[in-house]
């Protein structure tokens, strides 16, 4: 084998062994074990990110108001779901604060843009949003219906 080809394979082996395997294993396991409710939440986030990409407004007022609403509503949600026993779930806390932020900034960004609820009047934007969600769900189904040894090594929450 020529030295250039050996060095390329050597780089791939180093990357595979040291830095990429653990995060990829975790991600594959996460997709393999993901439940419908979490997949729907991921699709909400994907839709939000696509809309923000198309309608981003650098106005500080929108983002500061969204942060303020997130703090007030997120704290209320945390109080409503908290119990005196047990430890708090980090990702649940993130979701409870992130959702009000996303809702308030989404509504500010699409105001007077002609949206029907959350559907853009521009068909290209809607196609991109739907396509990204379909791609995400296809990746999940790919891991669920074509399992490999990485997805079954250990359970991840």
mmCIF file of C-alpha atoms in Angstrom:
data_model
loop_
_atom_site.group_PDB
_atom_site.id
_atom_site.type_symbol
_atom_site.label_atom_id
_atom_site.label_comp_id
_atom_site.label_asym_id
_atom_site.label_seq_id
_atom_site.Cartn_x
_atom_site.Cartn_y
_atom_site.Cartn_z
ATOM 1 C CA UNK A 1 0.000 0.000 0.000
ATOM 2 C CA UNK A 2 1.458 3.424 -0.936
ATOM 3 C CA UNK A 3 2.537 5.560 2.012
ATOM 4 C CA UNK A 4 -0.032 8.310 1.231
ATOM 5 C CA UNK A 5 -2.884 5.835 1.314
ATOM 6 C CA UNK A 6 -1.569 4.291 4.549
ATOM 7 C CA UNK A 7 -1.359 7.701 6.191
ATOM 8 C CA UNK A 8 -4.917 8.566 5.162
ATOM 9 C CA UNK A 9 -6.207 5.300 6.641
ATOM 10 C CA UNK A 10 -4.096 5.944 9.726
ATOM 11 C CA UNK A 11 -5.754 9.327 10.237
ATOM 12 C CA UNK A 12 -9.198 7.743 9.864
ATOM 13 C CA UNK A 13 -8.290 5.037 12.367
ATOM 14 C CA UNK A 14 -7.062 7.602 14.890
ATOM 15 C CA UNK A 15 -10.223 9.672 14.463
ATOM 16 C CA UNK A 16 -12.398 6.583 14.683
ATOM 17 C CA UNK A 17 -10.680 5.267 17.784
ATOM 18 C CA UNK A 18 -10.206 8.431 19.792
ATOM 19 C CA UNK A 19 -12.589 11.253 19.098
ATOM 20 C CA UNK A 20 -15.546 10.142 17.003
ATOM 21 C CA UNK A 21 -16.613 6.777 18.355
ATOM 22 C CA UNK A 22 -17.950 7.789 21.763
ATOM 23 C CA UNK A 23 -20.068 10.743 20.579
ATOM 24 C CA UNK A 24 -21.325 8.758 17.598
ATOM 25 C CA UNK A 25 -22.151 5.766 19.802
ATOM 26 C CA UNK A 26 -24.122 7.999 22.134
ATOM 27 C CA UNK A 27 -25.966 9.648 19.231
ATOM 28 C CA UNK A 28 -26.793 6.322 17.580
ATOM 29 C CA UNK A 29 -28.065 4.956 20.881
ATOM 30 C CA UNK A 30 -30.103 8.096 21.495
ATOM 31 C CA UNK A 31 -31.783 7.816 18.088
ATOM 32 C CA UNK A 32 -32.336 4.088 18.561
ATOM 33 C CA UNK A 33 -34.069 4.614 21.921
ATOM 34 C CA UNK A 34 -35.877 7.914 21.247
ATOM 35 C CA UNK A 35 -39.622 7.876 21.929
ATOM 36 C CA UNK A 36 -42.322 9.547 19.846
ATOM 37 C CA UNK A 37 -42.830 12.460 22.255
ATOM 38 C CA UNK A 38 -39.155 13.459 22.125
ATOM 39 C CA UNK A 39 -39.033 13.068 18.330
ATOM 40 C CA UNK A 40 -41.990 15.452 18.043
ATOM 41 C CA UNK A 41 -40.202 17.979 20.263
ATOM 42 C CA UNK A 42 -37.111 17.700 18.049
ATOM 43 C CA UNK A 43 -39.302 18.388 14.998
ATOM 44 C CA UNK A 44 -40.666 21.492 16.747
ATOM 45 C CA UNK A 45 -37.092 22.680 17.276
ATOM 46 C CA UNK A 46 -36.148 21.914 13.666
ATOM 47 C CA UNK A 47 -39.161 23.880 12.399
ATOM 48 C CA UNK A 48 -38.272 26.781 14.705
ATOM 49 C CA UNK A 49 -34.631 26.868 13.539
ATOM 50 C CA UNK A 50 -35.673 26.861 9.867
ATOM 51 C CA UNK A 51 -38.116 29.744 10.421
ATOM 52 C CA UNK A 52 -35.493 31.711 12.366
ATOM 53 C CA UNK A 53 -33.011 31.167 9.524
ATOM 54 C CA UNK A 54 -35.458 32.612 7.008
ATOM 55 C CA UNK A 55 -36.858 35.448 9.167
ATOM 56 C CA UNK A 56 -34.030 36.361 11.541
ATOM 57 C CA UNK A 57 -34.275 39.854 12.987
ATOM 58 C CA UNK A 58 -31.198 41.171 14.835
ATOM 59 C CA UNK A 59 -33.363 43.539 16.890
ATOM 60 C CA UNK A 60 -32.239 43.247 20.501
ATOM 61 C CA UNK A 61 -35.770 44.038 21.700
ATOM 62 C CA UNK A 62 -37.207 40.778 20.294
ATOM 63 C CA UNK A 63 -34.535 38.605 21.879
ATOM 64 C CA UNK A 64 -34.516 40.372 25.258
ATOM 65 C CA UNK A 65 -38.321 40.136 25.486
ATOM 66 C CA UNK A 66 -38.100 36.451 24.600
ATOM 67 C CA UNK A 67 -35.505 35.863 27.311
ATOM 68 C CA UNK A 68 -37.660 37.721 29.850
ATOM 69 C CA UNK A 69 -40.747 35.708 28.934
ATOM 70 C CA UNK A 70 -38.675 32.530 29.078
ATOM 71 C CA UNK A 71 -37.484 33.310 32.609
ATOM 72 C CA UNK A 72 -40.967 34.133 33.915
ATOM 73 C CA UNK A 73 -42.870 31.304 32.198
ATOM 74 C CA UNK A 74 -40.031 28.783 32.572
ATOM 75 C CA UNK A 75 -39.846 29.420 36.305
ATOM 76 C CA UNK A 76 -43.607 28.980 36.582
ATOM 77 C CA UNK A 77 -43.405 25.719 34.662
ATOM 78 C CA UNK A 78 -40.531 24.515 36.852
ATOM 79 C CA UNK A 79 -42.559 25.258 39.984
ATOM 80 C CA UNK A 80 -45.569 23.436 38.571
ATOM 81 C CA UNK A 81 -43.669 20.222 37.767
ATOM 82 C CA UNK A 82 -41.215 20.159 40.661
ATOM 83 C CA UNK A 83 -41.569 17.921 43.650
ATOM 84 C CA UNK A 84 -39.828 17.925 46.993
ATOM 85 C CA UNK A 85 -38.255 14.547 46.353
ATOM 86 C CA UNK A 86 -35.578 13.522 43.900
ATOM 87 C CA UNK A 87 -33.201 15.440 41.745
ATOM 88 C CA UNK A 88 -34.180 17.661 38.863
ATOM 89 C CA UNK A 89 -33.812 16.430 35.290
ATOM 90 C CA UNK A 90 -31.415 18.775 33.474
ATOM 91 C CA UNK A 91 -32.967 18.288 30.024
ATOM 92 C CA UNK A 92 -36.490 18.799 31.339
ATOM 93 C CA UNK A 93 -35.355 22.102 32.852
ATOM 94 C CA UNK A 94 -33.750 23.125 29.544
ATOM 95 C CA UNK A 95 -36.992 22.314 27.685
ATOM 96 C CA UNK A 96 -39.169 24.186 30.192
ATOM 97 C CA UNK A 97 -37.132 27.363 29.716
ATOM 98 C CA UNK A 98 -36.413 26.924 25.993
ATOM 99 C CA UNK A 99 -40.030 26.439 24.888
ATOM 100 C CA UNK A 100 -41.331 29.844 26.074
ATOM 101 C CA UNK A 101 -38.262 31.486 24.514
ATOM 102 C CA UNK A 102 -38.898 29.766 21.177
ATOM 103 C CA UNK A 103 -42.638 30.496 21.199
ATOM 104 C CA UNK A 104 -42.234 34.186 22.003
ATOM 105 C CA UNK A 105 -39.398 34.781 19.528
ATOM 106 C CA UNK A 106 -41.211 32.746 16.842
ATOM 107 C CA UNK A 107 -44.363 34.815 17.229
ATOM 108 C CA UNK A 108 -42.364 38.064 17.141
ATOM 109 C CA UNK A 109 -40.490 36.990 13.991
ATOM 110 C CA UNK A 110 -43.575 35.902 12.028
ATOM 111 C CA UNK A 111 -45.793 38.818 13.092
ATOM 112 C CA UNK A 112 -47.467 40.349 10.027
ATOM 113 C CA UNK A 113 -45.608 37.968 7.694
ATOM 114 C CA UNK A 114 -48.769 36.227 6.471
ATOM 115 C CA UNK A 115 -48.248 32.971 8.360
ATOM 116 C CA UNK A 116 -51.224 30.674 8.869
ATOM 117 C CA UNK A 117 -50.661 29.544 12.469
ATOM 118 C CA UNK A 118 -47.073 28.294 11.927
ATOM 119 C CA UNK A 119 -47.112 27.625 8.152
ATOM 120 C CA UNK A 120 -45.193 30.131 6.054
ATOM 121 C CA UNK A 121 -46.935 31.761 3.094
ATOM 122 C CA UNK A 122 -43.726 31.126 1.147
ATOM 123 C CA UNK A 123 -43.961 27.543 -0.123
ATOM 124 C CA UNK A 124 -40.160 27.192 -0.301
ATOM 125 C CA UNK A 125 -39.812 27.866 3.422
ATOM 126 C CA UNK A 126 -42.535 25.352 4.239
ATOM 127 C CA UNK A 127 -40.925 22.736 1.987
ATOM 128 C CA UNK A 128 -37.556 23.234 3.721
ATOM 129 C CA UNK A 129 -39.178 22.907 7.167
ATOM 130 C CA UNK A 130 -41.137 19.789 6.242
ATOM 131 C CA UNK A 131 -38.140 18.256 4.466
ATOM 132 C CA UNK A 132 -35.857 18.754 7.471
ATOM 133 C CA UNK A 133 -38.423 17.139 9.773
ATOM 134 C CA UNK A 134 -38.923 14.226 7.358
ATOM 135 C CA UNK A 135 -35.155 13.742 7.128
ATOM 136 C CA UNK A 136 -34.877 13.709 10.928
ATOM 137 C CA UNK A 137 -37.680 11.143 11.267
ATOM 138 C CA UNK A 138 -36.114 9.041 8.484
ATOM 139 C CA UNK A 139 -32.803 8.981 10.358
ATOM 140 C CA UNK A 140 -34.616 7.833 13.508
ATOM 141 C CA UNK A 141 -36.467 5.106 11.589
ATOM 142 C CA UNK A 142 -33.194 4.082 9.994
ATOM 143 C CA UNK A 143 -31.658 3.468 13.404
ATOM 144 C CA UNK A 144 -34.775 1.791 14.795
ATOM 145 C CA UNK A 145 -35.377 -0.585 11.893
ATOM 146 C CA UNK A 146 -31.770 -1.244 10.903
ATOM 147 C CA UNK A 147 -30.190 -1.722 14.323
ATOM 148 C CA UNK A 148 -26.516 -2.432 14.609
ATOM 149 C CA UNK A 149 -24.280 -3.470 17.467
ATOM 150 C CA UNK A 150 -23.558 0.166 18.391
ATOM 151 C CA UNK A 151 -27.217 0.910 19.090
ATOM 152 C CA UNK A 152 -27.617 -2.022 21.465
ATOM 153 C CA UNK A 153 -24.465 -1.737 23.594
ATOM 154 C CA UNK A 154 -26.057 0.181 26.480
ATOM 155 C CA UNK A 155 -29.154 2.193 27.206
ATOM 156 C CA UNK A 156 -29.070 6.001 27.181
ATOM 157 C CA UNK A 157 -31.846 8.185 28.633
#
